[in-house]
mmCIF file of C-alpha atoms in Angstrom:
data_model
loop_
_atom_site.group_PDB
_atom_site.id
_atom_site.type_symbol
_atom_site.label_atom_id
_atom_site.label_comp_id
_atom_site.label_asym_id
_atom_site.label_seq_id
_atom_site.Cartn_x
_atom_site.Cartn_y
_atom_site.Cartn_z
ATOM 1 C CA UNK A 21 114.127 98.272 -97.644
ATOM 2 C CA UNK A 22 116.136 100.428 -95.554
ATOM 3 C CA UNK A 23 117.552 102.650 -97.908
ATOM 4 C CA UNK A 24 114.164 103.349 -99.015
ATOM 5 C CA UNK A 25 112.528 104.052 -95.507
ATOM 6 C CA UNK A 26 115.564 106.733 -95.346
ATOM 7 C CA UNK A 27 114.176 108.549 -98.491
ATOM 8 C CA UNK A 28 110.540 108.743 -97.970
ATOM 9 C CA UNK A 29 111.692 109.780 -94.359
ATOM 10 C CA UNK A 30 114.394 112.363 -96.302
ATOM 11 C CA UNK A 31 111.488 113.308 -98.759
ATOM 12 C CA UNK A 32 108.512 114.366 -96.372
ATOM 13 C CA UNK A 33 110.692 116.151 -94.533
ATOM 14 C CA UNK A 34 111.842 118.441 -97.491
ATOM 15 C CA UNK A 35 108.038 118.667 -98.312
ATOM 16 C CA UNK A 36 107.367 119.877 -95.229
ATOM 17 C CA UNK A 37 110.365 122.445 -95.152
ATOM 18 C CA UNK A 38 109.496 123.545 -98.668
ATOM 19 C CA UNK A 39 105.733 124.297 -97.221
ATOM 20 C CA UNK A 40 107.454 126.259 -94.319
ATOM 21 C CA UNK A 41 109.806 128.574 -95.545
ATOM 22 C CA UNK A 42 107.400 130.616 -97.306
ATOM 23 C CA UNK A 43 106.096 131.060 -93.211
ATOM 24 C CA UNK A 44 107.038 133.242 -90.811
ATOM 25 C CA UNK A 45 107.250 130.085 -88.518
ATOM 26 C CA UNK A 46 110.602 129.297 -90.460
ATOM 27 C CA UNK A 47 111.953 133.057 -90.353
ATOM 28 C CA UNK A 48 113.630 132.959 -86.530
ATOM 29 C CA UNK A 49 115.534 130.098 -87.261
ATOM 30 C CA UNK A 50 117.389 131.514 -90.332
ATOM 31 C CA UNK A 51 117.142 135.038 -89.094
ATOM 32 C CA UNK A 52 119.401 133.384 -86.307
ATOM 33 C CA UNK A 53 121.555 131.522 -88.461
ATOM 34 C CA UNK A 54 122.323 135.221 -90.270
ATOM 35 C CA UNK A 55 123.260 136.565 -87.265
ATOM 36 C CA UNK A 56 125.571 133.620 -86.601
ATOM 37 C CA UNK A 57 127.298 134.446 -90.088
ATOM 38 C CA UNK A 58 127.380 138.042 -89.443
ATOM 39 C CA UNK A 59 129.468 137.567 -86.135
ATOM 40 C CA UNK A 60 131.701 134.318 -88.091
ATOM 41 C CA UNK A 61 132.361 137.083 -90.889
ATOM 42 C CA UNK A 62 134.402 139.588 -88.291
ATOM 43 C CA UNK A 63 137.206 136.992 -88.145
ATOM 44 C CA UNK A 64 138.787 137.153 -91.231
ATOM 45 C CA UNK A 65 140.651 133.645 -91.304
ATOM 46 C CA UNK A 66 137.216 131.661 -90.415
ATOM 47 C CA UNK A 67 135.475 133.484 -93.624
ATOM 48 C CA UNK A 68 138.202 132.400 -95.387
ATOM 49 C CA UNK A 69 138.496 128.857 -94.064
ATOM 50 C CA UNK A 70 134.556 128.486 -95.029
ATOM 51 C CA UNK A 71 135.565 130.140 -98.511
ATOM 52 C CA UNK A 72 137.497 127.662 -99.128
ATOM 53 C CA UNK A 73 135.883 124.163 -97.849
ATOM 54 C CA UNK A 74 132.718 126.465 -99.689
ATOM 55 C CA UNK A 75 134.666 126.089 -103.119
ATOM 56 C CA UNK A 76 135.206 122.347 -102.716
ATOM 57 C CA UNK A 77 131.135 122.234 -103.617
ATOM 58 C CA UNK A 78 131.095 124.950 -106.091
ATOM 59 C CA UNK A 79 130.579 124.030 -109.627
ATOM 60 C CA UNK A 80 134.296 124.200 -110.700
ATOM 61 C CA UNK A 81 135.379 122.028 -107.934
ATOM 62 C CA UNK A 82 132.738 119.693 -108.374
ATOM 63 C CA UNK A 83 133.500 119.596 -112.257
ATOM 64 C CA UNK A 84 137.530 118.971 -111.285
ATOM 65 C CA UNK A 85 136.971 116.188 -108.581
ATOM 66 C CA UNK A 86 134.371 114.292 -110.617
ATOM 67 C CA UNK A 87 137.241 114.636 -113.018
ATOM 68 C CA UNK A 88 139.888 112.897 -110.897
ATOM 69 C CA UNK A 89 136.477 110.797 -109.215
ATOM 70 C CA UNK A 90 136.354 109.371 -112.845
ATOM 71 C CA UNK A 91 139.787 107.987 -113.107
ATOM 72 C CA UNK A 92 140.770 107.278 -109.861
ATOM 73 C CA UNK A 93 137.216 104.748 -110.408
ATOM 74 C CA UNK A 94 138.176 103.982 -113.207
ATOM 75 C CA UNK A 95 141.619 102.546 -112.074
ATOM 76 C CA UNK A 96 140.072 100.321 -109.065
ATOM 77 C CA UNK A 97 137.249 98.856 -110.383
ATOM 78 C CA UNK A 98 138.558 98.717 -114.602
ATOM 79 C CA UNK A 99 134.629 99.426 -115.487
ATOM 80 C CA UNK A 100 132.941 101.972 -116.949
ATOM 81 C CA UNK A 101 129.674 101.438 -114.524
ATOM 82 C CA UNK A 102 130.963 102.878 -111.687
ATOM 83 C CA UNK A 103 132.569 106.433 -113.407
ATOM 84 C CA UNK A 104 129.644 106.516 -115.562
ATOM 85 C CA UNK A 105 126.937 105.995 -112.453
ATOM 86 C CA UNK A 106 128.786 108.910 -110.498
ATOM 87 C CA UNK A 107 128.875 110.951 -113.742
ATOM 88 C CA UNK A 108 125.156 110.622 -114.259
ATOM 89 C CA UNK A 109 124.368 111.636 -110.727
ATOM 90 C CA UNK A 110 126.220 114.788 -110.104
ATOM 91 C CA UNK A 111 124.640 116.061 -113.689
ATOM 92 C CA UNK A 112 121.299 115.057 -113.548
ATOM 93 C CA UNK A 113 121.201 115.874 -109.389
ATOM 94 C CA UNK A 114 122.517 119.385 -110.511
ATOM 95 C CA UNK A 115 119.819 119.663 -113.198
ATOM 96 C CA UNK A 116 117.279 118.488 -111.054
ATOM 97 C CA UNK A 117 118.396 120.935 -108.396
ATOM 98 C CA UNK A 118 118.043 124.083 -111.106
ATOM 99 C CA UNK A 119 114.426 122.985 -111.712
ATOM 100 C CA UNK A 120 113.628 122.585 -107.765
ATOM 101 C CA UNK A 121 114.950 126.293 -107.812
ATOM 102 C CA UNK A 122 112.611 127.729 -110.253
ATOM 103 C CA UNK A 123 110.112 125.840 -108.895
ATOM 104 C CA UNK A 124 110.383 127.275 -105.564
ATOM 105 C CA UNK A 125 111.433 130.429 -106.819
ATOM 106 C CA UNK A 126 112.857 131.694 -102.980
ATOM 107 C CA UNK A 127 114.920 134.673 -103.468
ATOM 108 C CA UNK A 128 118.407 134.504 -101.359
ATOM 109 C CA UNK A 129 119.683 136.527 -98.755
ATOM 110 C CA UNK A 130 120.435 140.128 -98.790
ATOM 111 C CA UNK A 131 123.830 141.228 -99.289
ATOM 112 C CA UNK A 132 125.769 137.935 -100.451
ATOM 113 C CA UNK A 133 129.867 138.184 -99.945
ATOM 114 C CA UNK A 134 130.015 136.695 -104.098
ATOM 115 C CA UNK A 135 127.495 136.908 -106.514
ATOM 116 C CA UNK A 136 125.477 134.274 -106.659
ATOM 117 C CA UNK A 137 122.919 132.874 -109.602
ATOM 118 C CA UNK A 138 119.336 131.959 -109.867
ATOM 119 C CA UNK A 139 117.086 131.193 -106.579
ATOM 120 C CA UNK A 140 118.100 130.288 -103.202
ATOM 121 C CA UNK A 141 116.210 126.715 -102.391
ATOM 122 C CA UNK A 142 117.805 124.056 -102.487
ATOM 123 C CA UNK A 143 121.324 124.926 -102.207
ATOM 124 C CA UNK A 144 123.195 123.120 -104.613
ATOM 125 C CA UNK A 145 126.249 122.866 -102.553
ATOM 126 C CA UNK A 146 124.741 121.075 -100.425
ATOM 127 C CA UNK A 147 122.754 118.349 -102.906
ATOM 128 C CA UNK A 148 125.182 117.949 -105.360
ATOM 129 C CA UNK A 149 127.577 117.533 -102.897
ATOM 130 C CA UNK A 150 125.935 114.920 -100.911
ATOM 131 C CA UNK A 151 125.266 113.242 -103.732
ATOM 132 C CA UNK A 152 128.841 113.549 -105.230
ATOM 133 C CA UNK A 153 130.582 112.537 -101.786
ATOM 134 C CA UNK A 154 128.254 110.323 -100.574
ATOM 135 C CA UNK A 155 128.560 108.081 -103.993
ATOM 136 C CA UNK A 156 132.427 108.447 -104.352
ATOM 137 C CA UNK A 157 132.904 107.211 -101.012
ATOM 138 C CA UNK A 158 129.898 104.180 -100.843
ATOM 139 C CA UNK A 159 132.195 103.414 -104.323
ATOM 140 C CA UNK A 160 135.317 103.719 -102.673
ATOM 141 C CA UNK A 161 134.689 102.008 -99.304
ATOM 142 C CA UNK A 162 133.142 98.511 -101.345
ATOM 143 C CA UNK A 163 137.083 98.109 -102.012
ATOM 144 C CA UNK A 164 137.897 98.183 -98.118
ATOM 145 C CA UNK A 165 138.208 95.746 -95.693
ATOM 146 C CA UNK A 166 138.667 97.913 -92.696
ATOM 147 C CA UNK A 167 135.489 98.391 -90.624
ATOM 148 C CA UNK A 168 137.240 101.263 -88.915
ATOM 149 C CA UNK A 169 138.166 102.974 -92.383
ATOM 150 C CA UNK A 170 135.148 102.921 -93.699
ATOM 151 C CA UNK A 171 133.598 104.810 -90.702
ATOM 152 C CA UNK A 172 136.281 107.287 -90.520
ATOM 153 C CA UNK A 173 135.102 108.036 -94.492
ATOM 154 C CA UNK A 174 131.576 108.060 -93.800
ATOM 155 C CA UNK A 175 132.567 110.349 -91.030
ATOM 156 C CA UNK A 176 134.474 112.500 -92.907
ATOM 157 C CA UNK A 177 132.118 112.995 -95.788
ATOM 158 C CA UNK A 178 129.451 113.881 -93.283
ATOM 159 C CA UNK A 179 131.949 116.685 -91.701
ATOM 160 C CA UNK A 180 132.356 117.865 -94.660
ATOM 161 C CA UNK A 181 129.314 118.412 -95.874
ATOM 162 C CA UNK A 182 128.535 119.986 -92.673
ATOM 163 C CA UNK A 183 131.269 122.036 -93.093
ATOM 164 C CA UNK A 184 130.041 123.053 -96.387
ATOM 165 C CA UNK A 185 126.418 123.877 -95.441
ATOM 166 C CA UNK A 186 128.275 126.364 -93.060
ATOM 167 C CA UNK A 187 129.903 127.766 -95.713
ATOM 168 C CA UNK A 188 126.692 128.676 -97.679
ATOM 169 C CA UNK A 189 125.227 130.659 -94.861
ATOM 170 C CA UNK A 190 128.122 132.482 -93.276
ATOM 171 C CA UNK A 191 128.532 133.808 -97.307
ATOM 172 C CA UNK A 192 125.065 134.922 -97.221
ATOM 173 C CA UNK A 193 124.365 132.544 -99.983
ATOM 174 C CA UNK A 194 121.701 130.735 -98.453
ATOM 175 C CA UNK A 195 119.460 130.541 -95.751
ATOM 176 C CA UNK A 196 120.030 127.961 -93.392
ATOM 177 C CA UNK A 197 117.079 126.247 -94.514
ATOM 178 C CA UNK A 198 118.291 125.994 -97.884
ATOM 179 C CA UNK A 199 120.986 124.218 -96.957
ATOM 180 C CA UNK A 200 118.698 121.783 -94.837
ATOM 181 C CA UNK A 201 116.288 121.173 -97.959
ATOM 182 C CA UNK A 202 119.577 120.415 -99.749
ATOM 183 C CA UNK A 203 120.881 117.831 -97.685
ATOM 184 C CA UNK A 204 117.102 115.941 -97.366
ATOM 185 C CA UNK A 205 116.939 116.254 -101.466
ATOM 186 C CA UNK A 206 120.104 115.419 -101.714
ATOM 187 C CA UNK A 207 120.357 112.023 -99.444
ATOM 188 C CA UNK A 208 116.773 110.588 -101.177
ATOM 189 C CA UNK A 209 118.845 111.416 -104.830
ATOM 190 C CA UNK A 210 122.009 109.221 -103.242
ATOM 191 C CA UNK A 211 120.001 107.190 -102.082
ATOM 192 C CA UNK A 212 118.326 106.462 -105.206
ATOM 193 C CA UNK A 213 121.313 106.246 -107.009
ATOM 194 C CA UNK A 214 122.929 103.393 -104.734
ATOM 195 C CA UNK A 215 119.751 101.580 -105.411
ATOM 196 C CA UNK A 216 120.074 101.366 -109.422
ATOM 197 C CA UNK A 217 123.753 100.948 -108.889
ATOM 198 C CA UNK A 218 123.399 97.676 -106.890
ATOM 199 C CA UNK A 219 120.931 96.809 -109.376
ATOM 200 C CA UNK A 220 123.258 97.326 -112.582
ATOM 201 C CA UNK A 221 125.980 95.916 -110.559
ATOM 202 C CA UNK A 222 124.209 92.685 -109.635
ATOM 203 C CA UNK A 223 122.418 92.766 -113.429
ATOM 204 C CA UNK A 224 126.142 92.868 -115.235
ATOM 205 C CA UNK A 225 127.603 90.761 -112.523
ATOM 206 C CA UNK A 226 124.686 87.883 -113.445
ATOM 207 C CA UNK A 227 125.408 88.693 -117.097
ATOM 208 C CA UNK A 228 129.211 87.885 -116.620
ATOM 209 C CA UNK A 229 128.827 85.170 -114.424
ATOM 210 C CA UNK A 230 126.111 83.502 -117.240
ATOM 211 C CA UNK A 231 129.013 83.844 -119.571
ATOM 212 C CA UNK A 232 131.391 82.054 -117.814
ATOM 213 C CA UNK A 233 133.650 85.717 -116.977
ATOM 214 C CA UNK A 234 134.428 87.613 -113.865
ATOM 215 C CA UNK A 235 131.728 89.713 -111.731
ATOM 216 C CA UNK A 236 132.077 93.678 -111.808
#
């Protein structure tokens, strides 16, 4: 009931962002955010710190750490739910994210450092990789006991994500607001996804245990 609370919460507020960035009520906040990444791009080794946590979202880093996601999943749990749930997600959340884009149709900022395709909200750095990091950890962290260590994951998922929104505006990829429609999208898609995972989990695990064999 929680989880779900989260997303309609998550939801309305990307509704309401998507209403207001065609405003001028929106414009002062990611006019201010430019200027931030106009004074961050003077320092040479900060751009190129945010290049590179930046690239650790792109598409070919996403496609290479699903990669490893996959086995390294595959190894601890010796299932194919959980690689095939966290395959699933980042393709359909990146194909969902393309049609959000032409849907909203918001052309990106002026003067990107790399070219850049197709529209500008949401950023799919930041939604597919919420919903990429947020699953591979909730996976991960269901085979630790630590209390502590599975705060210190959650904790450095959400760094980096923040690190990554960063990334998208001091590149003049995205307005900030991009990134924040991103992160709302992409936390009600997670959150989604955890929900049908428990499900399938507890569905096979009721299966298995009807048969008399061991629970995923």
């Amino acid at each position: 009931m929680k989880k779900i609370s989260i997303m309609g919460g998550c939801l309305l507020a990307a509704l309401i962002l998507y209403g207001l960035i065609r405003t001028a009520f929106i414009k002062p906040a990611d006019d201010g955010a430019s200027q931030f990444a106009q004074y961050i791009q003077q320092s040479e080794g900060i751009l190129a710190f945010f290049e590179g946590i930046g690239y650790l979202a792109s598409k070919p880093g996403i496609i290479s750490l699903l990669a490893i996601a996959i086995v390294v999943l595959s190894l601890l749990f010796r299932h194919y739910l959980q690689p095939l749930m966290i395959g699933l997600a980042v393709y359909l959340g990146d194909v969902l994210n393309k049609f959000l884009k032409s849907v909203t149709a918001r052309e990106r900022p002026p003067e990107p450092l790399h070219l850049e395709e197709g529209f500008s909200f949401p950023s799919g750095h930041a939604m597919v990789g919420v919903i990429f990091y947020g699953l591979f950890a909730y996976m991960i962290i269901e085979k630790i006991n630590s209390p502590a260590l599975k705060k210190g994951i959650w904790a450095a998922v959400v760094l980096l994500m923040a690190f990554i929104g960063i990334s998208r505006v001091i590149t003049n990829s995205h307005y900030a607001t991009d990134v924040i429609g991103g992160y709302f999208i992409g936390l009600v898609f997670l959150l989604g996804t955890i929900l049908i995972y428990e499900w399938a989990k507890n569905l096979l695990a009721a299966a298995k245990k009807k048969k008399g064999g061991v629970s995923v």
